GROMACS .gro file of C-alpha atoms in nm:
model
  194
    1MET     CA    1  -0.656  -1.116   0.438
    2PRO     CA    2  -0.914  -0.857   0.326
    3ARG     CA    3  -0.838  -0.490   0.375
    4LYS     CA    4  -0.993  -0.400   0.709
    5PHE     CA    5  -1.169  -0.084   0.595
    6THR     CA    6  -1.365  -0.284   0.336
    7GLN     CA    7  -1.487  -0.513   0.615
    8LEU     CA    8  -1.631  -0.206   0.788
    9ALA     CA    9  -1.746  -0.001   0.489
   10PHE     CA   10  -1.860  -0.267   0.244
   11THR     CA   11  -2.178  -0.381   0.415
   12PRO     CA   12  -2.415  -0.619   0.235
   13ALA     CA   13  -2.613  -0.317   0.110
   14VAL     CA   14  -2.294  -0.155  -0.024
   15LYS     CA   15  -2.191  -0.476  -0.196
   16ALA     CA   16  -2.539  -0.503  -0.349
   17ALA     CA   17  -2.510  -0.145  -0.478
   18GLN     CA   18  -2.168  -0.225  -0.625
   19GLU     CA   19  -2.308  -0.538  -0.790
   20GLN     CA   20  -2.604  -0.348  -0.931
   21ARG     CA   21  -2.380  -0.076  -1.073
   22GLY     CA   22  -2.103  -0.297  -1.211
   23SER     CA   23  -1.813  -0.235  -0.970
   24ARG     CA   24  -1.847  -0.533  -0.735
   25GLN     CA   25  -1.602  -0.757  -0.922
   26THR     CA   26  -1.331  -0.489  -0.914
   27TYR     CA   27  -1.386  -0.422  -0.544
   28ALA     CA   28  -1.395  -0.794  -0.461
   29ARG     CA   29  -1.038  -0.817  -0.596
   30PHE     CA   30  -0.946  -0.492  -0.418
   31GLU     CA   31  -1.072  -0.632  -0.086
   32GLN     CA   32  -0.847  -0.935  -0.111
   33ASN     CA   33  -0.526  -0.766  -0.229
   34GLY     CA   34  -0.349  -0.522  -0.008
   35PRO     CA   35  -0.241  -0.446   0.343
   36ASP     CA   36  -0.474  -0.445   0.643
   37ASN     CA   37  -0.428  -0.068   0.683
   38ASP     CA   38  -0.504  -0.075   1.054
   39THR     CA   39  -0.191   0.076   1.206
   40ILE     CA   40  -0.026   0.415   1.185
   41THR     CA   41   0.250   0.418   0.926
   42PRO     CA   42   0.533   0.673   0.920
   43GLU     CA   43   0.359   0.843   0.625
   44ILE     CA   44   0.034   0.874   0.823
   45GLU     CA   45   0.213   0.998   1.134
   46GLU     CA   46   0.383   1.269   0.928
   47PHE     CA   47   0.053   1.363   0.763
   48ILE     CA   48  -0.123   1.385   1.100
   49ALA     CA   49   0.155   1.600   1.246
   50GLN     CA   50   0.105   1.858   0.970
   51ILE     CA   51  -0.274   1.894   0.966
   52ASP     CA   52  -0.449   2.169   1.158
   53GLY     CA   53  -0.801   2.026   1.150
   54PHE     CA   54  -1.015   1.721   1.088
   55TYR     CA   55  -1.374   1.603   1.116
   56LEU     CA   56  -1.485   1.367   1.394
   57GLY     CA   57  -1.791   1.157   1.323
   58THR     CA   58  -1.993   0.988   1.596
   59VAL     CA   59  -2.330   0.815   1.600
   60SER     CA   60  -2.623   0.908   1.823
   61SER     CA   61  -2.853   0.661   1.998
   62ASN     CA   62  -3.120   0.742   1.739
   63GLY     CA   63  -2.885   0.630   1.460
   64TYR     CA   64  -2.801   0.972   1.315
   65PRO     CA   65  -2.440   1.054   1.236
   66TYR     CA   66  -2.291   1.368   1.387
   67ILE     CA   67  -1.990   1.541   1.235
   68GLN     CA   68  -1.784   1.791   1.433
   69PHE     CA   69  -1.488   1.988   1.300
   70ARG     CA   70  -1.187   1.990   1.531
   71GLY     CA   71  -0.916   2.244   1.462
   72GLY     CA   72  -0.597   2.369   1.623
   73GLN     CA   73  -0.229   2.416   1.570
   74SER     CA   74  -0.059   2.168   1.340
   75GLY     CA   75   0.020   1.859   1.541
   76PHE     CA   76  -0.264   1.890   1.793
   77LEU     CA   77  -0.384   1.544   1.683
   78LYS     CA   78  -0.112   1.310   1.803
   79ALA     CA   79  -0.016   0.950   1.736
   80LEU     CA   80   0.023   0.793   2.081
   81ASP     CA   81   0.118   0.448   1.953
   82ASP     CA   82   0.074   0.252   1.631
   83LYS     CA   83  -0.303   0.214   1.685
   84THR     CA   84  -0.403   0.515   1.896
   85LEU     CA   85  -0.457   0.882   1.817
   86GLY     CA   86  -0.543   1.143   2.074
   87PHE     CA   87  -0.625   1.509   2.111
   88ALA     CA   88  -0.712   1.755   2.384
   89ASP     CA   89  -1.079   1.852   2.393
   90TYR     CA   90  -1.131   2.215   2.491
   91LYS     CA   91  -1.442   2.385   2.618
   92GLY     CA   92  -1.650   2.485   2.317
   93ASN     CA   93  -2.019   2.550   2.265
   94VAL     CA   94  -2.103   2.317   2.559
   95GLN     CA   95  -2.356   2.112   2.361
   96TYR     CA   96  -2.152   1.794   2.429
   97VAL     CA   97  -2.305   1.605   2.134
   98SER     CA   98  -1.983   1.413   2.056
   99VAL     CA   99  -1.925   1.334   2.424
  100GLY     CA  100  -2.286   1.220   2.469
  101ASN     CA  101  -2.271   1.006   2.157
  102LEU     CA  102  -1.944   0.845   2.267
  103SER     CA  103  -2.093   0.763   2.607
  104GLU     CA  104  -2.343   0.533   2.430
  105ASN     CA  105  -2.163   0.423   2.114
  106ASP     CA  106  -1.787   0.423   2.073
  107LYS     CA  107  -1.791   0.378   1.694
  108ALA     CA  108  -1.630   0.683   1.540
  109PHE     CA  109  -1.474   0.812   1.222
  110LEU     CA  110  -1.201   1.064   1.144
  111PHE     CA  111  -1.189   1.247   0.812
  112LEU     CA  112  -0.857   1.425   0.763
  113MET     CA  113  -0.822   1.664   0.472
  114ASP     CA  114  -0.515   1.846   0.344
  115TYR     CA  115  -0.659   2.086   0.088
  116ARG     CA  116  -0.322   2.237   0.000
  117HIS     CA  117  -0.174   1.904  -0.111
  118ARG     CA  118  -0.506   1.745  -0.215
  119LYS     CA  119  -0.483   1.449   0.023
  120ARG     CA  120  -0.753   1.296   0.239
  121LEU     CA  121  -0.744   1.013   0.487
  122LYS     CA  122  -1.043   0.825   0.626
  123ILE     CA  123  -1.001   0.645   0.958
  124TRP     CA  124  -1.255   0.407   1.114
  125GLY     CA  125  -1.230   0.317   1.480
  126ARG     CA  126  -1.358   0.347   1.830
  127ALA     CA  127  -1.326   0.654   2.044
  128ARG     CA  128  -1.360   0.736   2.409
  129TYR     CA  129  -1.314   1.043   2.620
  130VAL     CA  130  -1.102   1.056   2.932
  131GLU     CA  131  -1.148   1.322   3.197
  132LYS     CA  132  -0.926   1.418   3.491
  133ASP     CA  133  -0.616   1.231   3.372
  134ASP     CA  134  -0.344   1.492   3.428
  135GLN     CA  135  -0.068   1.284   3.271
  136LEU     CA  136  -0.266   1.225   2.951
  137ILE     CA  137  -0.380   1.588   2.941
  138GLU     CA  138  -0.020   1.703   2.970
  139ARG     CA  139   0.085   1.465   2.692
  140LEU     CA  140  -0.181   1.601   2.455
  141LYS     CA  141  -0.156   1.966   2.555
  142VAL     CA  142  -0.072   2.204   2.272
  143PRO     CA  143   0.231   2.424   2.353
  144ASN     CA  144   0.152   2.796   2.394
  145TYR     CA  145  -0.225   2.740   2.387
  146GLU     CA  146  -0.376   2.835   2.719
  147ALA     CA  147  -0.741   2.729   2.674
  148GLU     CA  148  -0.881   2.499   2.939
  149ILE     CA  149  -0.872   2.130   2.849
  150GLU     CA  150  -1.191   1.958   2.963
  151ARG     CA  151  -1.091   1.609   2.857
  152VAL     CA  152  -0.895   1.416   2.598
  153ILE     CA  153  -1.038   1.201   2.325
  154LEU     CA  154  -0.860   0.880   2.236
  155PHE     CA  155  -0.923   0.715   1.902
  156GLN     CA  156  -0.840   0.346   1.854
  157ILE     CA  157  -0.780   0.275   1.486
  158GLU     CA  158  -0.957  -0.020   1.328
  159ALA     CA  159  -0.891   0.069   0.963
  160TRP     CA  160  -0.786   0.355   0.737
  161ASN     CA  161  -0.788   0.437   0.370
  162TRP     CA  162  -0.636   0.714   0.162
  163ASN     CA  163  -0.901   0.855  -0.065
  164CYS     CA  164  -0.881   0.974  -0.424
  165PRO     CA  165  -0.766   1.339  -0.462
  166GLN     CA  166  -1.006   1.405  -0.747
  167HIS     CA  167  -1.230   1.707  -0.686
  168ILE     CA  168  -1.041   1.831  -0.377
  169PRO     CA  169  -1.010   2.208  -0.422
  170ILE     CA  170  -0.668   2.353  -0.346
  171ARG     CA  171  -0.687   2.589  -0.050
  172TYR     CA  172  -0.417   2.763   0.148
  173SER     CA  173  -0.399   2.814   0.524
  174GLU     CA  174  -0.375   3.161   0.675
  175GLN     CA  175  -0.007   3.100   0.749
  176GLU     CA  176   0.063   2.998   0.388
  177VAL     CA  177  -0.121   3.304   0.255
  178ALA     CA  178   0.067   3.530   0.497
  179ALA     CA  179   0.399   3.377   0.388
  180LEU     CA  180   0.308   3.429   0.020
  181GLN     CA  181   0.205   3.789   0.087
  182ALA     CA  182   0.531   3.854   0.273
  183ARG     CA  183   0.729   3.708  -0.016
  184ILE     CA  184   0.538   3.922  -0.268
  185THR     CA  185   0.608   4.233  -0.061
  186GLU     CA  186   0.977   4.140  -0.042
  187LEU     CA  187   0.997   4.087  -0.418
  188GLU     CA  188   0.811   4.414  -0.488
  189LYS     CA  189   1.069   4.598  -0.274
  190LEU     CA  190   1.354   4.433  -0.464
  191ILE     CA  191   1.200   4.535  -0.798
  192ALA     CA  192   1.136   4.889  -0.680
  193ALA     CA  193   1.498   4.921  -0.562
  194GLN     CA  194   1.636   4.838  -0.908
   0.00000   0.00000   0.00000
């Protein structure tokens, strides 16, 4: 069975571009060989639990894509089952572009990037928002974060694909930089004491 993400991403226009540029034959084989990649694996669940941000893509009624960064404590994006991800949606700039887009078109995309380890994961699916569901809100609530949750967003996975690490710049989180600075200070004290 073809890899599911190629069924979504390799439209006739994409296949024509591949053909024109000489990569279609390679990708035709790639499409047919490999797993479906449409469920959350243990590796993906671990990756998701460690990230502190991702990009959510939705599509407006006029056909334009909209990308919104979502950030929080590591683990704020949660695997709810083998096909569903979810996160609490807090009050932000109150433009509600993602919410409005999802009310008309549930096609969505998640782009997860780990700059430190040069890994990125693309996830295609369908998303919806759920308001006033206390049980779901409690399940997706981030411990020790007191901001008001307006709703939760649930993302149903249709396909995923790990992407090539080439050209991903290595960046460190504030916590990693703070830990490195603390270690440097500790080592400087040890050297000074000798």
